Coordinates of C-alpha atoms in Angstrom, one line a residue:
A157 CA -13.1 21.0 16.3
S158 CA -12.1 19.5 19.7
K159 CA -11.5 16.1 18.0
A160 CA -9.3 17.7 15.1
K161 CA -7.1 19.3 18.0
Q162 CA -6.6 15.9 19.6
A163 CA -5.7 14.5 16.3
N164 CA -3.1 17.4 15.9
S165 CA -2.0 17.0 19.4
A166 CA -1.0 13.3 19.0
N167 CA 0.9 14.3 15.6
Y168 CA 3.0 16.9 17.6
L169 CA 3.5 14.2 20.5
F170 CA 4.9 11.9 17.9
L171 CA 7.1 14.8 16.6
I172 CA 8.3 16.0 20.0
A173 CA 8.6 12.5 21.8
G174 CA 9.2 9.9 19.1
V175 CA 12.0 11.4 17.4
P176 CA 14.2 11.9 20.4
F177 CA 13.1 8.4 21.7
S178 CA 14.3 6.9 18.5
A179 CA 17.7 8.8 18.7
L180 CA 18.0 7.3 22.3
I181 CA 17.3 3.7 21.2
I182 CA 19.9 4.2 18.5
A183 CA 22.5 5.8 20.8
M184 CA 21.8 2.8 23.1
V185 CA 22.6 0.2 20.3
P186 CA 26.2 -0.4 20.9
A187 CA 25.8 -1.0 24.7
L188 CA 23.0 -3.2 24.0
Q189 CA 25.0 -5.1 21.6
L190 CA 27.9 -5.6 24.1
R191 CA 25.8 -6.7 26.8
Y192 CA 23.4 -8.7 24.8
P193 CA 25.6 -10.0 21.8
W194 CA 23.0 -12.6 20.8
M195 CA 20.4 -9.9 19.9
P196 CA 20.6 -8.7 16.2
V197 CA 19.9 -5.1 17.2
N198 CA 22.3 -3.5 14.7
T199 CA 20.8 -5.9 11.9
V200 CA 17.4 -4.6 12.7
I201 CA 18.1 -0.9 12.9
R202 CA 19.8 -1.2 9.5
G203 CA 16.8 -3.0 8.2
V204 CA 14.6 -0.2 9.6
A205 CA 16.5 2.4 7.9
G206 CA 16.7 0.6 4.6
L207 CA 12.9 0.2 4.7
L208 CA 12.4 3.7 5.7
L209 CA 14.7 4.9 2.8
Q210 CA 12.3 2.8 0.4
A211 CA 9.2 3.9 2.0
V212 CA 9.3 7.6 3.1
P213 CA 10.0 9.1 -0.2
F214 CA 7.2 7.2 -2.0
T215 CA 4.9 7.9 1.0
L216 CA 5.6 11.4 0.6
I217 CA 4.8 11.1 -3.3
G218 CA 1.5 9.5 -2.3
V219 CA 0.7 12.2 0.2
L220 CA 1.3 14.9 -2.4
V221 CA -1.0 13.2 -4.9
S222 CA -3.7 12.4 -2.3
A223 CA -3.6 16.1 -1.2
A224 CA -3.9 17.2 -4.8
V225 CA -7.0 14.9 -5.2
E226 CA -8.4 16.4 -1.9
T227 CA -7.8 19.9 -3.0
W228 CA -8.8 20.1 -6.4
V229 CA -10.7 17.1 -7.4
T230 CA -14.3 17.5 -6.2
E231 CA -17.2 15.3 -6.2
D232 CA -18.8 17.4 -9.1
F233 CA -15.6 16.7 -11.0
I234 CA -15.7 12.9 -10.7
E235 CA -19.4 12.9 -11.3
K236 CA -18.8 14.6 -14.6
H237 CA -15.5 13.1 -15.9
A238 CA -15.4 9.7 -14.3
P239 CA -16.6 6.7 -16.6
K240 CA -20.4 6.3 -16.6
S241 CA -20.3 2.4 -16.5
I242 CA -18.5 0.2 -14.2
A243 CA -16.7 -1.6 -17.1
N244 CA -15.2 1.8 -18.4
G245 CA -14.5 2.6 -14.8
F246 CA -12.3 -0.6 -14.5
L247 CA -10.7 0.0 -17.8
A248 CA -9.9 3.7 -16.4
A249 CA -8.3 2.2 -13.1
I250 CA -6.1 -0.4 -14.9
L251 CA -5.0 2.5 -17.5
A252 CA -4.1 4.6 -14.4
G253 CA -2.0 2.0 -12.9
V254 CA -0.1 1.4 -16.2
C255 CA 0.5 5.0 -16.5
V256 CA 1.5 5.9 -13.0
P257 CA 5.1 5.0 -12.0
V258 CA 4.5 4.6 -8.4
C259 CA 4.7 1.8 -5.9
D260 CA 2.4 0.5 -3.2
C261 CA 3.5 3.0 -0.7
V262 CA 1.8 5.7 -2.8
V263 CA -1.5 4.4 -3.5
V264 CA -3.2 3.9 -0.2
P265 CA -3.9 7.6 0.7
T266 CA -4.7 8.3 -2.9
F267 CA -7.3 5.4 -2.6
S268 CA -8.7 7.0 0.7
R269 CA -9.3 10.2 -1.0
L270 CA -10.8 8.8 -4.2
V271 CA -13.1 6.9 -1.9
A272 CA -13.9 10.2 0.1
R273 CA -14.6 12.0 -3.2
K274 CA -17.3 9.4 -4.1
L275 CA -15.5 7.6 -6.8
P276 CA -17.3 4.1 -7.3
L277 CA -15.9 1.8 -4.6
P278 CA -15.5 -1.1 -7.1
C279 CA -13.3 1.2 -9.4
A280 CA -11.2 2.5 -6.5
V281 CA -10.7 -0.8 -5.2
T282 CA -9.4 -1.9 -8.7
F283 CA -7.2 1.1 -8.7
L284 CA -5.7 0.1 -5.4
C285 CA -4.8 -3.6 -6.4
A286 CA -3.5 -2.5 -9.9
V287 CA -1.3 0.4 -9.4
P288 CA 1.4 -1.5 -7.4
V289 CA 1.7 -4.4 -9.6
V290 CA 1.2 -3.0 -13.1
N291 CA 3.0 0.3 -13.1
P292 CA 6.0 0.8 -15.3
V293 CA 8.8 0.8 -12.5
S294 CA 7.5 -2.6 -11.4
I295 CA 7.2 -4.1 -15.0
W296 CA 10.7 -2.9 -15.8
A297 CA 12.2 -4.1 -12.3
T298 CA 10.6 -7.7 -13.0
W299 CA 11.8 -7.8 -16.5
Y300 CA 15.4 -6.8 -15.4
A301 CA 15.5 -9.3 -12.7
F302 CA 14.1 -12.3 -14.7
A303 CA 15.6 -11.4 -18.0
D304 CA 16.3 -14.9 -18.8
V305 CA 12.8 -16.0 -18.0
P306 CA 10.6 -13.0 -19.5
A307 CA 7.3 -15.1 -18.9
V308 CA 7.7 -13.9 -15.0
A309 CA 7.1 -10.5 -16.0
V310 CA 4.4 -11.0 -18.5
T311 CA 2.6 -13.5 -15.8
R312 CA 3.0 -10.8 -13.2
V313 CA 1.3 -8.1 -15.1
A314 CA -1.4 -10.4 -16.6
L315 CA -2.4 -11.8 -13.2
G316 CA -1.9 -8.3 -11.5
V317 CA -4.7 -7.0 -14.0
G318 CA -6.9 -10.1 -13.5
V319 CA -6.9 -10.1 -9.8
A320 CA -7.5 -6.3 -9.7
L321 CA -10.5 -6.8 -11.6
L322 CA -11.6 -9.8 -9.9
V323 CA -11.4 -7.9 -6.6
G324 CA -13.3 -5.0 -8.1
V325 CA -16.1 -7.2 -9.5
S326 CA -16.6 -8.7 -6.2
F327 CA -17.6 -5.2 -4.9
V328 CA -20.1 -5.1 -7.8
I329 CA -21.6 -8.7 -7.1
F330 CA -21.7 -8.0 -3.4
P331 CA -22.0 -4.2 -2.9
V332 CA -21.3 -2.2 0.3
K333 CA -24.2 -0.3 1.1
S334 CA -22.6 1.9 4.3
Q335 CA -19.8 4.3 4.5
V336 CA -16.3 2.5 4.5
L337 CA -14.2 5.3 5.7
R338 CA -13.8 6.1 9.5
E339 CA -15.3 9.2 10.9
K340 CA -11.7 10.2 12.2
F341 CA -10.4 10.2 8.4
F342 CA -12.8 13.3 7.8
I343 CA -11.8 14.8 11.2
K344 CA -8.2 14.5 10.5
S345 CA -8.5 16.0 7.0
C346 CA -10.4 19.0 7.9
G347 CA -11.5 19.2 11.3
S348 CA -15.1 18.1 10.6
T349 CA -17.3 15.1 11.3
C350 CA -19.1 15.4 8.0
D351 CA -19.0 12.4 5.3
S352 CA -17.7 14.7 2.7
C353 CA -14.9 17.2 2.8
D354 CA -16.8 19.5 0.3
S355 CA -19.2 20.8 3.1
C356 CA -16.2 21.7 5.3
D357 CA -15.9 25.5 6.0
F358 CA -12.0 25.4 5.6
D359 CA -11.9 23.1 2.6
N360 CA -14.9 24.1 0.6
N361 CA -12.8 24.7 -2.6
D362 CA -15.8 24.4 -5.1
G363 CA -16.6 28.3 -5.1
P364 CA -15.3 30.5 -7.6
L365 CA -14.0 33.3 -4.9
I366 CA -11.4 30.8 -3.7
S367 CA -8.1 32.2 -5.1
F368 CA -5.0 29.7 -6.2
K369 CA -3.0 31.1 -3.2
D370 CA -5.8 29.9 -0.8
H371 CA -6.1 26.4 -2.8
L372 CA -2.2 26.0 -2.2
K373 CA -2.6 26.7 1.6
I374 CA -5.3 24.1 1.6
Y375 CA -3.0 21.7 -0.2
A376 CA -0.1 22.4 2.2
H377 CA -2.6 21.6 5.0
H378 CA -3.7 18.3 3.8
V379 CA 0.0 17.4 3.0
Y380 CA 1.0 18.1 6.4
A381 CA -1.9 16.4 8.0
D382 CA -1.4 13.3 5.8
F383 CA 2.0 12.7 6.3
M384 CA 2.1 13.2 10.1
R385 CA -0.9 10.7 10.3
L386 CA 1.0 8.0 8.2
M387 CA 4.6 8.4 9.4
P388 CA 3.9 6.6 12.9
I389 CA 2.3 3.9 11.0
I390 CA 5.1 3.6 8.6
L391 CA 7.7 3.4 11.1
F392 CA 5.7 0.8 13.1
G393 CA 5.4 -1.3 9.9
T394 CA 9.0 -1.1 9.0
T395 CA 10.2 -2.0 12.3
V396 CA 7.9 -5.0 12.4
A397 CA 8.8 -6.0 8.9
S398 CA 12.8 -5.6 9.8
I399 CA 12.3 -7.9 12.8
I400 CA 10.7 -10.5 10.8
R401 CA 13.2 -10.2 7.8
V402 CA 16.0 -10.7 10.4
W403 CA 14.4 -13.8 11.5
L404 CA 14.1 -15.2 8.1
G405 CA 17.7 -14.6 7.4
A406 CA 19.3 -14.4 4.0
D407 CA 17.6 -17.5 2.7
P408 CA 13.9 -17.4 3.5
A409 CA 13.3 -20.6 1.6
S410 CA 15.2 -22.4 4.3
K411 CA 12.5 -21.6 6.9
I412 CA 9.7 -23.2 4.8
N413 CA 9.1 -26.7 3.4
T414 CA 9.4 -26.4 -0.4
T415 CA 8.7 -30.0 -1.0
T416 CA 5.0 -29.1 -1.8
V417 CA 3.3 -26.3 -3.6
F418 CA 0.4 -26.0 -0.9
V419 CA 2.9 -25.2 1.7
A420 CA 5.3 -23.0 -0.5
I421 CA 2.6 -20.5 -1.7
P422 CA 0.9 -19.6 1.6
A423 CA 4.4 -19.3 2.8
M424 CA 5.7 -16.8 0.2
M425 CA 2.5 -14.8 0.7
L426 CA 3.1 -14.5 4.3
I427 CA 6.8 -13.5 3.6
A428 CA 5.7 -11.1 1.2
Y429 CA 3.4 -9.6 3.5
A430 CA 5.6 -9.5 6.4
S431 CA 8.9 -8.2 4.7
S432 CA 7.0 -5.0 3.2
L433 CA 9.0 -4.8 0.2
C434 CA 8.8 -1.9 -2.2
S435 CA 7.1 -3.2 -5.4
S436 CA 9.8 -1.6 -7.5
S437 CA 12.5 -3.7 -5.5
D438 CA 10.8 -7.1 -4.8
A439 CA 11.8 -8.7 -8.0
V440 CA 15.5 -8.7 -6.9
I441 CA 14.5 -10.7 -3.7
A442 CA 12.1 -13.3 -5.7
R443 CA 15.0 -13.7 -8.3
S444 CA 17.3 -15.1 -5.3
L445 CA 14.5 -17.3 -4.3
A446 CA 13.5 -18.5 -7.9
A447 CA 16.1 -21.4 -7.8
S448 CA 15.0 -23.2 -4.4
L449 CA 11.2 -22.5 -4.8
P450 CA 8.2 -23.6 -7.0
M451 CA 7.7 -20.8 -9.7
S452 CA 3.9 -20.5 -8.7
S453 CA 5.1 -19.4 -5.2
V454 CA 7.7 -16.8 -6.4
I455 CA 4.9 -15.5 -8.8
V456 CA 2.5 -15.1 -5.7
F457 CA 5.2 -13.4 -3.9
L458 CA 5.3 -10.6 -6.7
L459 CA 1.7 -10.6 -6.9
F460 CA 0.3 -10.4 -3.3
G461 CA 3.1 -8.4 -1.6
P462 CA 2.5 -5.0 -3.6
M463 CA -1.3 -5.4 -3.0
L464 CA -1.1 -6.1 0.7
D465 CA 1.4 -6.0 3.2
I466 CA 2.0 -4.9 7.0
K467 CA 2.4 -1.0 5.8
N468 CA -0.6 -1.0 3.7
T469 CA -2.8 -2.9 6.1
L470 CA -1.9 -0.4 8.9
M471 CA -2.7 2.5 6.6
L472 CA -6.1 0.8 5.4
I473 CA -7.0 0.2 9.2
E474 CA -6.2 3.8 10.0
D475 CA -8.6 5.2 7.3
F476 CA -11.3 2.4 6.8
K477 CA -13.5 0.6 9.0
G478 CA -12.6 -2.8 10.1
K479 CA -15.3 -4.6 8.4
F480 CA -14.4 -3.4 5.0
V481 CA -10.6 -4.0 5.6
I482 CA -11.3 -7.6 6.5
R483 CA -13.2 -8.2 3.6
L484 CA -10.9 -6.4 1.2
T485 CA -7.9 -8.6 2.8
A486 CA -9.9 -11.9 2.5
T487 CA -10.8 -11.3 -1.2
I488 CA -7.3 -10.4 -2.2
V489 CA -6.0 -13.4 -0.4
V490 CA -8.3 -16.0 -1.8
I491 CA -7.9 -14.5 -5.3
C492 CA -4.1 -14.5 -5.0
L493 CA -4.3 -18.0 -4.0
L494 CA -6.2 -19.2 -6.8
A495 CA -4.1 -17.3 -9.3
A496 CA -1.0 -19.0 -7.7
L497 CA -2.7 -22.5 -8.2
L498 CA -3.4 -21.4 -11.7
V499 CA 0.1 -20.6 -12.6
H500 CA 1.2 -23.8 -10.8
L501 CA -1.2 -25.9 -13.2
A502 CA -0.2 -23.8 -16.5
W503 CA 3.4 -23.0 -15.8
G504 CA 5.1 -26.0 -17.6
V505 CA 2.6 -25.4 -20.7
M506 CA 4.1 -21.5 -20.9
L507 CA 7.5 -22.7 -20.8

């Protein structure tokens, strides 16, 4: 209980001290800009504001979904209704990605809750990788941005499904045999140090005596706890991403050597990771880069960024043990690199 109180105290400290501090920084901007005209403070703050406007609404949606999973989806429910075979589980994860109109800001909290509820890890990982790339909003945005080259949208979806499945399969071939969630994830969720929130006194929602009103109270508790836990991460991630985007300037391609695909592909993966663009809007940026970069590097920008960026990495580190995050990150990076090289070899044939 004391650990839970410490977590709540940290959340309140963020509210009480963080918000006024941010307001003070914003108020100091004009003076800083006059004294140090070479510092792009205004541009960075505008970038942070723009990224927050993108990220916060979708993060709230993700928190609402993850809290619903925590409140109403029990381990017994998953055991009874989840596909019995891994293959069917993969299919369900991909179909969930296609049917859920959300971006990458939403998926990590839901992924954490599904893992906590004992959904098989390979299926949960496939869900994590598939949702941001193959959801309807991302498909439509890519189709709209590349209306003259529809093969880009088709390639993004096909590779998104392929990469998600391969990442999931890697966890079948080399299974994780220990708990991947951090202990503090359960502490912050329900004040207990157990491995499952089903055994928590506050959150034991399996019994028939708990009313719908009590479920709503539990749901509101999880929404509040998750949102307060993620907001410092989102703020830090958007600040770092904004600084990097200012450094890259209006033409990121000018910062990298585009003469070789072996430089352009890793460089565009780094840009996608650092810029932390929403998967519903990254296609517009990719369209502006398509004229000066190999198409394989543009495709990997659209593929890798939604699966892994600064915000998502920080959220994963917050909930999951470092060994699992490193393995997941390395697996996604390697498979996306191989997918980009495949596109480089096959693009001329497709066109």
